[in-house]
Amino acid sequence: MQSSFKHVKITGISTAIPKKEINIYDEAQYYGNSIKKIDRMRKMVGFYKRRVVEEGTTASDLGICAAKHLLNGMNINLREIDALVYVVQKPDYEAPATAFYIHNKLGLPDTVPAFDINMGCAGFVYGMWTVSQMIESKTCKRILLICADTPTLDVDLADRNVAPIFGDGGSAILAEYSKDEIFSFYNIETKSSGYYAIIDPAKGHRLNLQIRNTKDFNLILKYKDKKLQTPDGRETTFFHPYLNGIEVFDFTISVVPQNIKKLLDYANLKDTDIEALCLHQANKQIIQAIGNAAGFPEDKVPYHAFENFGNNTMCSIPTTICSILKEKTEKSCVKILGSGFGNGLTCASCILTLDNIYNSGIVDYQLSEKTMSKEEYIEYWIKKIKGE
Amino acid sequence: MKKTDFLVELEDILQREEPCREEDALEDYEEWDSLSKMAVMAYYDKNFNVKISLQDFQEIKTVNDLITLAGDKIE
């Protein structure tokens, strides 16, 4: 689906990234202590550094950190915000929506609606598309959009095709109504025949494993350590996220470049009008393949964010904007083409005009000393349940 | 592209240190993993305008099979 808006502008952006960094050269034990093997991975897929959360941090913690930097940096009064939209695939709780928790922590007024959008790597574009409709219709004047994810909490460190890909992050974006015309364009596609290609089959209510149910608990014990060999020689378990790399790659190189080209046609723009093709930072190999197939020169298709922070899913386009595009977006007016693609399978691309926006850059997130251990968390809730 | 040039290119695509030969079975290469398959897909798309499908990988057993897939793009 293609759509455009002419009165929605991004006025500010901020991205919070955990301070803890892992460098792939410090993980030589997983490569038989062979630096040559690591060099091969670095060259082929861009594995290098990634930033990961420490236990106890949730995606919303990163999102709140980014939102606070954004609102303080722009000196925004909370009463001037009309809605909060949170894009997430790892909510703090199954219910209620994590947007309510964020609403509370930021101290937003009761008059402000808040809701979650469950979306993966295309989440930033879906989030912008949603808030743009709310603004263009004049329902809202100013919306706080937050995207955050912690994919590293679910991966097996020993899975060398998956673990070095991911990083964690949280981004906050302020979108506002603009009296002056400022165009944005969207092209969103869904290939649901590949819904199973990136999936967490052990989680959710399809299987509905209940830890308090003895039968279910025994199933967990039976399968939790059962090693499974994938056709490409990786070792995994049923309880780890499933990712069919080749199938996803096939989707990305056949669908994403065409989606981008169609968007440019729809917007009546050329690649020369675009400052940067900000692709979802899946990995260097995928970024380069899409950039090339979409007809963009290599220097306009950054993969800096992947090499330095890892693939932080729906935050990866904002991470690029907050890192290598910080100065350009702060001091000039540039058009960027963002394209997010991933679980669904879906591809969502947008052309945005970033005109002298507030850009906090990358903010380091540090674990709060008040963070509870898992046991402290359980004890906290036991007291609450008992009314103590 | 000449076959000999492609064999050198393939060495680079797979980031392999040993030379590639037409008759080699790809399964014997330590480097023939999903990353290499993706790199081959991207290379064929970019340089030969040939889309390799997932189905194709079931059939590709040797370096020669890869060469055949490029049609007249590799002489």
PDB file of C-alpha atoms in Angstrom, chain A residues 36-37 39-41 43-45 47 161 231-232 234 244-247 249-250 253-254 283 285-286 289 292-293 298, chain B residues 12-17 27 30-42 45-47 51-54 57:
ATOM      1  CA  LYS A  36      40.962 -15.753  10.370  1.00  0.00           C
ATOM      2  CA  LYS A  37      37.458 -17.133  10.894  1.00  0.00           C
ATOM      3  CA  ASP A  39      37.960 -11.840   9.888  1.00  0.00           C
ATOM      4  CA  ARG A  40      35.853 -13.857   7.417  1.00  0.00           C
ATOM      5  CA  MET A  41      32.649 -13.088   9.351  1.00  0.00           C
ATOM      6  CA  LYS A  43      34.216  -9.129   5.924  1.00  0.00           C
ATOM      7  CA  MET A  44      31.169 -11.130   4.820  1.00  0.00           C
ATOM      8  CA  VAL A  45      28.495  -9.926   7.211  1.00  0.00           C
ATOM      9  CA  PHE A  47      30.124  -8.671  12.527  1.00  0.00           C
ATOM     10  CA  ASN A 161      25.078 -17.216  12.978  1.00  0.00           C
ATOM     11  CA  PRO A 231      20.260 -27.930   7.760  1.00  0.00           C
ATOM     12  CA  ASP A 232      23.109 -25.392   7.625  1.00  0.00           C
ATOM     13  CA  ARG A 234      23.880 -24.697  13.395  1.00  0.00           C
ATOM     14  CA  ASN A 244      15.413 -19.227   8.383  1.00  0.00           C
ATOM     15  CA  GLY A 245      18.273 -17.026   7.171  1.00  0.00           C
ATOM     16  CA  ILE A 246      18.238 -18.062   3.527  1.00  0.00           C
ATOM     17  CA  GLU A 247      14.479 -17.728   3.171  1.00  0.00           C
ATOM     18  CA  PHE A 249      17.495 -13.296   2.501  1.00  0.00           C
ATOM     19  CA  ASP A 250      15.544 -14.507  -0.528  1.00  0.00           C
ATOM     20  CA  ILE A 253      16.593  -9.304  -2.141  1.00  0.00           C
ATOM     21  CA  SER A 254      13.478 -10.052  -4.158  1.00  0.00           C
ATOM     22  CA  ASN A 283      23.640  -7.203   8.424  1.00  0.00           C
ATOM     23  CA  GLN A 285      25.687  -8.481   3.418  1.00  0.00           C
ATOM     24  CA  ILE A 286      21.943  -7.834   3.221  1.00  0.00           C
ATOM     25  CA  ALA A 289      22.744  -6.525  -1.639  1.00  0.00           C
ATOM     26  CA  ASN A 292      22.930  -2.467  -5.036  1.00  0.00           C
ATOM     27  CA  ALA A 293      19.694  -3.979  -6.357  1.00  0.00           C
ATOM     28  CA  GLU A 298      27.487   2.256  -1.944  1.00  0.00           C
TER      29      GLU A 298
ATOM     30  CA  ASP B  12      36.625 -14.455  -2.576  1.00  0.00           C
ATOM     31  CA  ILE B  13      32.816 -14.797  -2.273  1.00  0.00           C
ATOM     32  CA  LEU B  14      33.222 -17.733   0.101  1.00  0.00           C
ATOM     33  CA  GLN B  15      36.216 -16.094   1.801  1.00  0.00           C
ATOM     34  CA  ARG B  16      38.095 -19.316   1.211  1.00  0.00           C
ATOM     35  CA  GLU B  17      41.835 -19.659   1.352  1.00  0.00           C
ATOM     36  CA  GLU B  27      29.516 -29.857   0.907  1.00  0.00           C
ATOM     37  CA  GLU B  30      34.013 -25.818   5.493  1.00  0.00           C
ATOM     38  CA  GLU B  31      32.941 -22.380   4.242  1.00  0.00           C
ATOM     39  CA  TRP B  32      29.777 -23.612   2.465  1.00  0.00           C
ATOM     40  CA  ASP B  33      27.379 -22.316   5.103  1.00  0.00           C
ATOM     41  CA  SER B  34      24.231 -20.188   4.948  1.00  0.00           C
ATOM     42  CA  LEU B  35      26.328 -17.005   4.840  1.00  0.00           C
ATOM     43  CA  SER B  36      28.157 -18.273   1.770  1.00  0.00           C
ATOM     44  CA  LYS B  37      24.891 -19.251   0.105  1.00  0.00           C
ATOM     45  CA  MET B  38      23.570 -15.739   0.705  1.00  0.00           C
ATOM     46  CA  ALA B  39      26.787 -14.254  -0.638  1.00  0.00           C
ATOM     47  CA  VAL B  40      26.417 -16.391  -3.783  1.00  0.00           C
ATOM     48  CA  MET B  41      22.767 -15.311  -4.178  1.00  0.00           C
ATOM     49  CA  ALA B  42      23.779 -11.640  -3.898  1.00  0.00           C
ATOM     50  CA  ASP B  45      21.880 -11.176  -8.647  1.00  0.00           C
ATOM     51  CA  LYS B  46      24.341  -8.294  -8.952  1.00  0.00           C
ATOM     52  CA  ASN B  47      26.701  -9.634 -11.597  1.00  0.00           C
ATOM     53  CA  LYS B  51      18.044 -15.047  -9.161  1.00  0.00           C
ATOM     54  CA  ILE B  52      18.975 -18.190  -7.280  1.00  0.00           C
ATOM     55  CA  SER B  53      15.977 -19.652  -5.493  1.00  0.00           C
ATOM     56  CA  LEU B  54      15.893 -21.728  -2.334  1.00  0.00           C
ATOM     57  CA  PHE B  57      20.246 -24.812  -3.496  1.00  0.00           C
TER      58      PHE B  57
END
